mmCIF file of C-alpha atoms in Angstrom:
data_model
loop_
_atom_site.group_PDB
_atom_site.id
_atom_site.type_symbol
_atom_site.label_atom_id
_atom_site.label_comp_id
_atom_site.label_asym_id
_atom_site.label_seq_id
_atom_site.Cartn_x
_atom_site.Cartn_y
_atom_site.Cartn_z
ATOM 1 C CA MET A 1 -110.404 -75.881 -27.434
ATOM 2 C CA THR A 2 -109.555 -78.953 -30.038
ATOM 3 C CA ALA A 3 -107.643 -77.725 -33.058
ATOM 4 C CA LYS A 4 -107.787 -79.634 -36.321
ATOM 5 C CA LEU A 5 -103.863 -80.532 -37.393
ATOM 6 C CA ILE A 6 -103.462 -79.971 -41.020
ATOM 7 C CA PRO A 7 -100.079 -79.304 -42.895
ATOM 8 C CA HIS A 8 -98.746 -75.618 -42.537
ATOM 9 C CA PRO A 9 -96.285 -73.984 -44.840
ATOM 10 C CA MET A 10 -92.878 -74.396 -43.566
ATOM 11 C CA SER A 11 -90.966 -71.434 -43.024
ATOM 12 C CA ALA A 12 -87.266 -73.017 -43.160
ATOM 13 C CA LYS A 13 -84.651 -71.206 -40.671
ATOM 14 C CA ARG A 14 -82.279 -74.012 -40.115
ATOM 15 C CA ASP A 15 -79.895 -73.624 -42.776
ATOM 16 C CA LEU A 16 -79.739 -69.536 -41.753
ATOM 17 C CA LEU A 17 -78.886 -70.608 -38.186
ATOM 18 C CA ALA A 18 -75.264 -69.612 -37.019
ATOM 19 C CA SER A 19 -72.823 -72.115 -36.246
ATOM 20 C CA ASP A 20 -73.617 -71.836 -32.508
ATOM 21 C CA GLY A 21 -76.628 -72.454 -33.355
ATOM 22 C CA PHE A 22 -79.228 -69.460 -33.148
ATOM 23 C CA LEU A 23 -80.724 -67.099 -35.202
ATOM 24 C CA LEU A 24 -82.096 -63.572 -34.031
ATOM 25 C CA SER A 25 -84.745 -61.712 -35.662
ATOM 26 C CA GLY A 26 -87.154 -58.468 -35.036
ATOM 27 C CA ASN A 27 -89.931 -56.933 -36.282
ATOM 28 C CA LYS A 28 -91.583 -53.412 -35.844
ATOM 29 C CA GLN A 29 -93.946 -53.345 -38.931
ATOM 30 C CA PRO A 30 -97.086 -51.621 -37.893
ATOM 31 C CA GLU A 31 -100.519 -53.782 -37.979
ATOM 32 C CA TYR A 32 -98.029 -57.418 -37.935
ATOM 33 C CA GLN A 33 -99.586 -60.567 -39.142
ATOM 34 C CA PHE A 34 -98.098 -63.761 -40.020
ATOM 35 C CA ASN A 35 -100.732 -66.764 -41.351
ATOM 36 C CA TRP A 36 -100.098 -70.377 -40.075
ATOM 37 C CA HIS A 37 -96.818 -71.857 -40.619
ATOM 38 C CA GLU A 38 -93.920 -73.423 -39.010
ATOM 39 C CA HIS A 39 -90.241 -73.238 -38.546
ATOM 40 C CA ASP A 40 -87.908 -76.464 -38.568
ATOM 41 C CA CYS A 41 -86.204 -75.266 -35.416
ATOM 42 C CA SER A 42 -87.301 -74.181 -32.283
ATOM 43 C CA MET A 43 -88.361 -70.790 -31.705
ATOM 44 C CA LEU A 44 -88.199 -68.301 -28.238
ATOM 45 C CA LEU A 45 -91.053 -65.158 -29.252
ATOM 46 C CA TRP A 46 -90.906 -62.110 -26.918
ATOM 47 C CA VAL A 47 -93.173 -58.556 -27.016
ATOM 48 C CA SER A 48 -90.778 -55.444 -26.175
ATOM 49 C CA ALA A 49 -93.953 -52.941 -27.313
ATOM 50 C CA GLY A 50 -97.330 -53.472 -27.945
ATOM 51 C CA SER A 51 -99.368 -56.414 -27.942
ATOM 52 C CA LEU A 52 -99.069 -59.661 -30.162
ATOM 53 C CA GLU A 53 -102.194 -62.266 -30.453
ATOM 54 C CA SER A 54 -100.388 -65.524 -30.692
ATOM 55 C CA ARG A 55 -102.017 -69.136 -31.476
ATOM 56 C CA TRP A 56 -100.476 -71.979 -31.710
ATOM 57 C CA HIS A 57 -100.869 -75.792 -31.813
ATOM 58 C CA GLY A 58 -99.718 -77.864 -28.550
ATOM 59 C CA THR A 59 -97.564 -81.036 -29.697
ATOM 60 C CA GLN A 60 -97.540 -83.494 -27.185
ATOM 61 C CA GLU A 61 -94.651 -82.207 -25.604
ATOM 62 C CA THR A 62 -95.964 -78.670 -25.386
ATOM 63 C CA VAL A 63 -99.232 -80.132 -23.857
ATOM 64 C CA ALA A 64 -97.369 -82.252 -21.659
ATOM 65 C CA ALA A 65 -95.335 -79.566 -20.160
ATOM 66 C CA ASN A 66 -98.461 -77.145 -19.696
ATOM 67 C CA LYS A 67 -99.959 -79.874 -17.877
ATOM 68 C CA ALA A 68 -96.808 -80.877 -15.918
ATOM 69 C CA LEU A 69 -96.070 -76.978 -15.008
ATOM 70 C CA THR A 70 -99.639 -75.545 -14.183
ATOM 71 C CA GLY A 71 -102.176 -78.435 -13.390
ATOM 72 C CA GLY A 72 -104.005 -76.629 -16.203
ATOM 73 C CA THR A 73 -106.039 -78.339 -18.697
ATOM 74 C CA LEU A 74 -104.627 -80.346 -21.708
ATOM 75 C CA ILE A 75 -105.003 -78.042 -24.938
ATOM 76 C CA SER A 76 -104.610 -78.909 -28.215
ATOM 77 C CA GLU A 77 -104.541 -75.511 -29.478
ATOM 78 C CA SER A 78 -103.937 -72.289 -27.500
ATOM 79 C CA GLN A 79 -104.426 -68.231 -28.279
ATOM 80 C CA LEU A 80 -102.815 -65.595 -25.897
ATOM 81 C CA THR A 81 -101.994 -62.201 -26.704
ATOM 82 C CA LEU A 82 -98.491 -61.207 -25.293
ATOM 83 C CA GLN A 83 -97.662 -58.363 -23.836
ATOM 84 C CA PRO A 84 -93.874 -56.919 -22.645
ATOM 85 C CA GLY A 85 -92.618 -59.421 -20.049
ATOM 86 C CA MET A 86 -94.142 -62.279 -21.623
ATOM 87 C CA ALA A 87 -92.724 -64.931 -24.394
ATOM 88 C CA LEU A 88 -93.295 -68.080 -26.126
ATOM 89 C CA LEU A 89 -91.165 -71.097 -26.687
ATOM 90 C CA LEU A 90 -92.182 -73.327 -29.387
ATOM 91 C CA PRO A 91 -90.794 -76.401 -30.336
ATOM 92 C CA ALA A 92 -89.808 -77.287 -34.080
ATOM 93 C CA VAL A 93 -92.495 -77.955 -36.646
ATOM 94 C CA THR A 94 -95.225 -76.349 -34.235
ATOM 95 C CA ALA A 95 -97.721 -74.360 -36.128
ATOM 96 C CA HIS A 96 -98.767 -70.783 -34.758
ATOM 97 C CA ALA A 97 -100.285 -67.627 -36.205
ATOM 98 C CA ASN A 98 -99.115 -64.018 -35.137
ATOM 99 C CA ARG A 99 -100.590 -60.738 -35.643
ATOM 100 C CA ALA A 100 -100.791 -57.599 -33.657
ATOM 101 C CA ARG A 101 -103.700 -56.308 -31.431
ATOM 102 C CA THR A 102 -101.958 -52.713 -31.380
ATOM 103 C CA HIS A 103 -101.176 -50.477 -34.341
ATOM 104 C CA GLN A 104 -97.433 -50.171 -33.421
ATOM 105 C CA GLN A 105 -95.357 -53.307 -31.755
ATOM 106 C CA GLN A 106 -91.708 -54.458 -31.589
ATOM 107 C CA HIS A 107 -91.727 -58.244 -31.138
ATOM 108 C CA GLY A 108 -88.319 -60.561 -31.197
ATOM 109 C CA GLN A 109 -87.744 -64.055 -32.188
ATOM 110 C CA LEU A 110 -84.936 -66.494 -31.649
ATOM 111 C CA TYR A 111 -84.723 -69.366 -33.570
ATOM 112 C CA LEU A 112 -82.656 -72.291 -32.084
ATOM 113 C CA GLU A 113 -81.500 -75.620 -32.645
ATOM 114 C CA PRO A 114 -83.585 -77.934 -30.724
ATOM 115 C CA ASP A 115 -80.513 -79.779 -29.144
ATOM 116 C CA LEU A 116 -80.140 -76.036 -27.293
ATOM 117 C CA LEU A 117 -83.172 -76.580 -25.419
ATOM 118 C CA ARG A 118 -83.081 -80.637 -24.788
ATOM 119 C CA HIS A 119 -82.855 -79.448 -20.353
ATOM 120 C CA CYS A 120 -85.120 -76.644 -20.721
ATOM 121 C CA PRO A 121 -88.517 -77.522 -18.994
ATOM 122 C CA VAL A 122 -90.059 -74.542 -19.933
ATOM 123 C CA ARG A 123 -92.473 -74.927 -23.380
ATOM 124 C CA GLY A 124 -95.385 -72.910 -24.320
ATOM 125 C CA ALA A 125 -96.364 -69.093 -22.877
ATOM 126 C CA PHE A 126 -94.602 -67.967 -19.698
ATOM 127 C CA TYR A 127 -93.290 -64.667 -17.964
ATOM 128 C CA LEU A 128 -90.009 -63.844 -18.228
ATOM 129 C CA ASP A 129 -88.046 -62.848 -15.016
ATOM 130 C CA ALA A 130 -86.525 -59.472 -14.898
ATOM 131 C CA PRO A 131 -83.064 -60.952 -15.780
ATOM 132 C CA ALA A 132 -83.860 -62.639 -18.701
ATOM 133 C CA ARG A 133 -86.179 -59.001 -19.773
ATOM 134 C CA SER A 134 -82.270 -57.417 -19.268
ATOM 135 C CA MET A 135 -80.628 -60.458 -21.818
ATOM 136 C CA LEU A 136 -83.429 -60.393 -24.506
ATOM 137 C CA ALA A 137 -82.981 -56.477 -24.297
ATOM 138 C CA THR A 138 -78.989 -56.217 -24.472
ATOM 139 C CA LEU A 139 -79.202 -59.428 -27.167
ATOM 140 C CA THR A 140 -81.444 -56.577 -29.976
ATOM 141 C CA MET A 141 -78.845 -53.967 -29.296
ATOM 142 C CA PRO A 142 -77.288 -52.573 -31.989
ATOM 143 C CA GLY A 143 -73.352 -53.376 -32.667
ATOM 144 C CA LEU A 144 -73.336 -55.883 -30.315
ATOM 145 C CA SER A 145 -70.262 -58.341 -31.268
ATOM 146 C CA PRO A 146 -71.084 -61.795 -32.426
ATOM 147 C CA ALA A 147 -69.009 -63.374 -29.312
ATOM 148 C CA SER A 148 -71.031 -61.008 -26.668
ATOM 149 C CA ARG A 149 -74.024 -62.364 -28.552
ATOM 150 C CA GLN A 150 -73.211 -65.907 -28.635
ATOM 151 C CA GLN A 151 -72.282 -66.007 -24.646
ATOM 152 C CA LEU A 152 -75.638 -63.952 -23.846
ATOM 153 C CA VAL A 153 -77.618 -66.482 -25.940
ATOM 154 C CA ARG A 154 -75.549 -69.354 -23.580
ATOM 155 C CA ALA A 155 -76.548 -67.754 -20.694
ATOM 156 C CA LEU A 156 -80.372 -66.877 -21.405
ATOM 157 C CA LEU A 157 -81.550 -70.521 -22.239
ATOM 158 C CA PRO A 158 -81.194 -71.592 -18.529
ATOM 159 C CA GLN A 159 -82.553 -68.273 -17.279
ATOM 160 C CA LEU A 160 -86.023 -69.378 -18.657
ATOM 161 C CA GLU A 161 -86.203 -71.785 -16.506
ATOM 162 C CA HIS A 162 -87.289 -69.549 -13.660
ATOM 163 C CA GLY A 163 -89.986 -67.733 -16.045
ATOM 164 C CA HIS A 164 -93.290 -69.256 -14.498
ATOM 165 C CA PRO A 165 -95.842 -70.489 -16.989
ATOM 166 C CA VAL A 166 -99.035 -68.821 -18.035
ATOM 167 C CA VAL A 167 -102.051 -70.754 -16.397
ATOM 168 C CA PHE A 168 -104.516 -72.106 -19.012
ATOM 169 C CA ALA A 169 -107.336 -72.954 -16.074
ATOM 170 C CA ASP A 170 -110.837 -74.910 -16.953
ATOM 171 C CA SER A 171 -112.879 -71.723 -17.230
ATOM 172 C CA ALA A 172 -115.857 -74.121 -16.696
ATOM 173 C CA GLU A 173 -114.547 -75.004 -12.780
ATOM 174 C CA THR A 174 -112.698 -71.875 -12.170
ATOM 175 C CA SER A 175 -113.982 -68.463 -11.783
ATOM 176 C CA ILE A 176 -111.931 -64.932 -13.211
ATOM 177 C CA ALA A 177 -111.424 -63.511 -10.228
ATOM 178 C CA GLN A 178 -110.116 -66.708 -8.721
ATOM 179 C CA ARG A 179 -108.356 -67.394 -12.070
ATOM 180 C CA LEU A 180 -106.396 -63.966 -11.495
ATOM 181 C CA SER A 181 -105.509 -64.674 -7.793
ATOM 182 C CA GLN A 182 -103.845 -68.142 -9.303
ATOM 183 C CA LEU A 183 -101.595 -65.941 -12.002
ATOM 184 C CA ILE A 184 -101.024 -63.540 -8.792
ATOM 185 C CA GLY A 185 -99.865 -66.194 -6.561
ATOM 186 C CA ALA A 186 -97.955 -68.649 -9.337
ATOM 187 C CA ALA A 187 -95.443 -65.327 -9.546
ATOM 188 C CA LEU A 188 -95.036 -65.265 -5.833
ATOM 189 C CA ASP A 189 -94.744 -68.635 -5.308
ATOM 190 C CA GLU A 190 -91.632 -68.216 -7.615
ATOM 191 C CA GLY A 191 -90.329 -65.482 -5.483
ATOM 192 C CA GLN A 192 -91.277 -62.939 -7.793
ATOM 193 C CA ARG A 193 -93.486 -59.742 -8.012
ATOM 194 C CA PRO A 194 -96.678 -60.316 -9.797
ATOM 195 C CA PRO A 195 -97.063 -58.875 -13.505
ATOM 196 C CA SER A 196 -98.945 -55.785 -14.231
ATOM 197 C CA LEU A 197 -103.060 -56.232 -13.762
ATOM 198 C CA GLU A 198 -103.311 -55.270 -17.418
ATOM 199 C CA SER A 199 -101.063 -58.557 -18.576
ATOM 200 C CA MET A 200 -103.055 -60.397 -16.394
ATOM 201 C CA ALA A 201 -106.449 -59.381 -18.003
ATOM 202 C CA SER A 202 -104.733 -59.892 -21.314
ATOM 203 C CA VAL A 203 -103.940 -63.428 -20.098
ATOM 204 C CA LEU A 204 -107.944 -63.608 -19.115
ATOM 205 C CA GLY A 205 -108.941 -62.146 -22.469
ATOM 206 C CA MET A 206 -110.811 -59.477 -19.853
ATOM 207 C CA SER A 207 -110.880 -55.898 -19.870
ATOM 208 C CA MET A 208 -109.766 -54.144 -16.547
ATOM 209 C CA ARG A 209 -113.060 -52.903 -16.376
ATOM 210 C CA SER A 210 -114.648 -56.506 -16.586
ATOM 211 C CA LEU A 211 -112.139 -58.207 -14.397
ATOM 212 C CA GLN A 212 -113.027 -54.694 -11.872
ATOM 213 C CA ARG A 213 -116.516 -56.504 -11.948
ATOM 214 C CA HIS A 214 -115.552 -60.027 -11.274
ATOM 215 C CA CYS A 215 -113.178 -59.242 -8.434
ATOM 216 C CA LEU A 216 -115.903 -56.597 -6.755
ATOM 217 C CA GLN A 217 -118.516 -59.526 -7.035
ATOM 218 C CA GLU A 218 -116.467 -62.460 -5.734
ATOM 219 C CA PHE A 219 -113.927 -61.307 -3.343
ATOM 220 C CA GLY A 220 -115.304 -57.211 -2.745
ATOM 221 C CA CYS A 221 -112.217 -55.973 -3.451
ATOM 222 C CA SER A 222 -110.585 -54.278 -6.694
ATOM 223 C CA PRO A 223 -107.830 -56.313 -8.825
ATOM 224 C CA VAL A 224 -105.669 -53.633 -7.267
ATOM 225 C CA GLN A 225 -106.474 -54.460 -3.644
ATOM 226 C CA LEU A 226 -105.980 -58.203 -4.293
ATOM 227 C CA ARG A 227 -102.778 -58.216 -5.511
ATOM 228 C CA ARG A 228 -101.371 -55.784 -3.126
ATOM 229 C CA HIS A 229 -103.479 -58.190 -0.271
ATOM 230 C CA LEU A 230 -101.627 -61.221 -1.956
ATOM 231 C CA ILE A 231 -98.104 -59.155 -2.270
ATOM 232 C CA ALA A 232 -98.522 -58.363 1.393
ATOM 233 C CA GLN A 233 -99.254 -61.898 2.629
ATOM 234 C CA ALA A 234 -96.310 -63.386 0.920
ATOM 235 C CA ALA A 235 -94.368 -60.367 2.150
ATOM 236 C CA THR A 236 -95.371 -61.390 5.703
ATOM 237 C CA GLN A 237 -94.762 -65.539 5.373
ATOM 238 C CA MET A 238 -91.378 -64.455 4.055
ATOM 239 C CA LEU A 239 -90.217 -62.012 7.476
ATOM 240 C CA ASP A 240 -91.942 -64.991 9.216
ATOM 241 C CA SER A 241 -89.623 -67.604 7.923
ATOM 242 C CA GLY A 242 -86.630 -65.514 8.791
ATOM 243 C CA ILE A 243 -86.029 -63.487 5.194
ATOM 244 C CA ARG A 244 -84.754 -60.138 6.046
ATOM 245 C CA LEU A 245 -87.184 -57.065 5.074
ATOM 246 C CA ALA A 246 -84.812 -55.951 2.587
ATOM 247 C CA GLU A 247 -84.163 -59.405 1.103
ATOM 248 C CA ALA A 248 -87.861 -59.362 0.926
ATOM 249 C CA SER A 249 -88.333 -56.163 -0.796
ATOM 250 C CA HIS A 250 -85.507 -57.433 -3.400
ATOM 251 C CA GLN A 251 -87.392 -60.533 -4.289
ATOM 252 C CA LEU A 252 -90.912 -58.964 -4.553
ATOM 253 C CA GLY A 253 -89.523 -55.933 -6.594
ATOM 254 C CA PHE A 254 -89.458 -53.440 -4.493
ATOM 255 C CA SER A 255 -87.354 -50.312 -4.881
ATOM 256 C CA SER A 256 -86.728 -49.940 -1.360
ATOM 257 C CA SER A 257 -87.476 -51.872 1.814
ATOM 258 C CA GLY A 258 -89.473 -48.301 2.945
ATOM 259 C CA HIS A 259 -92.106 -49.230 -0.025
ATOM 260 C CA LEU A 260 -92.823 -52.760 1.306
ATOM 261 C CA SER A 261 -93.070 -51.514 4.687
ATOM 262 C CA ARG A 262 -95.651 -48.996 4.025
ATOM 263 C CA LEU A 263 -97.530 -52.223 1.915
ATOM 264 C CA LEU A 264 -97.716 -54.083 4.960
ATOM 265 C CA SER A 265 -99.007 -51.196 7.122
ATOM 266 C CA SER A 266 -101.352 -50.557 4.824
ATOM 267 C CA VAL A 267 -103.281 -53.717 4.905
ATOM 268 C CA GLY A 268 -102.567 -54.431 8.917
ATOM 269 C CA LYS A 269 -99.661 -55.837 9.187
ATOM 270 C CA SER A 270 -96.384 -55.073 10.755
ATOM 271 C CA SER A 271 -93.382 -55.696 9.554
#
């Protein structure tokens, strides 16, 4: 989708940044909506509850980063429904708009001096890994001291590099079922447990019922079965490479190695 890039109102934040270069903000407003605007600093936005539809104009920086990280199509305007566990990182002066897709929602925003992100390769939409989600949850806790908040932000920024980007595939060339498989595979390639099927359906702009139909038509199985099969396949490759069962279980997000063993057994693979 090609966007017509026009000037948008500037919501200036830079003068409000702390001496260490960041400003934390949060919003729980029901039926939240904020029309097109820009900031004079970088911004990290993440959803804690509900869902938030975000649209943003790609700058040369954001579209090039998306191309390099995902191999996807360059997009000058992007739209995505963010769910818990997903985030959006935008450079300064990037036009964007947000509105709640659920009546109740909660999201946070971390405004940052652009220099703080000069070594961070991630831009655009991506999935947060478990440590980053934990840091953001702690960052928004009331009563956190300024010194602790500063340390958390400094630790968070390099951790963002471990998130994996949302793949904007060319739907004319790649089917919905194949794109779901790619999303699952992208997480597994990073040694992470894939996001929930609900969040991936949202990324693909599908209802769970439609996603079920596409998977059955192309792969002859449900999205749940496809996800379980790909996780088992990745686990088997890890075990074959010499990684111990307990370590593979931990990397893939299982609470115990017994859970992974049962998954492998249920899909006909031996651990």
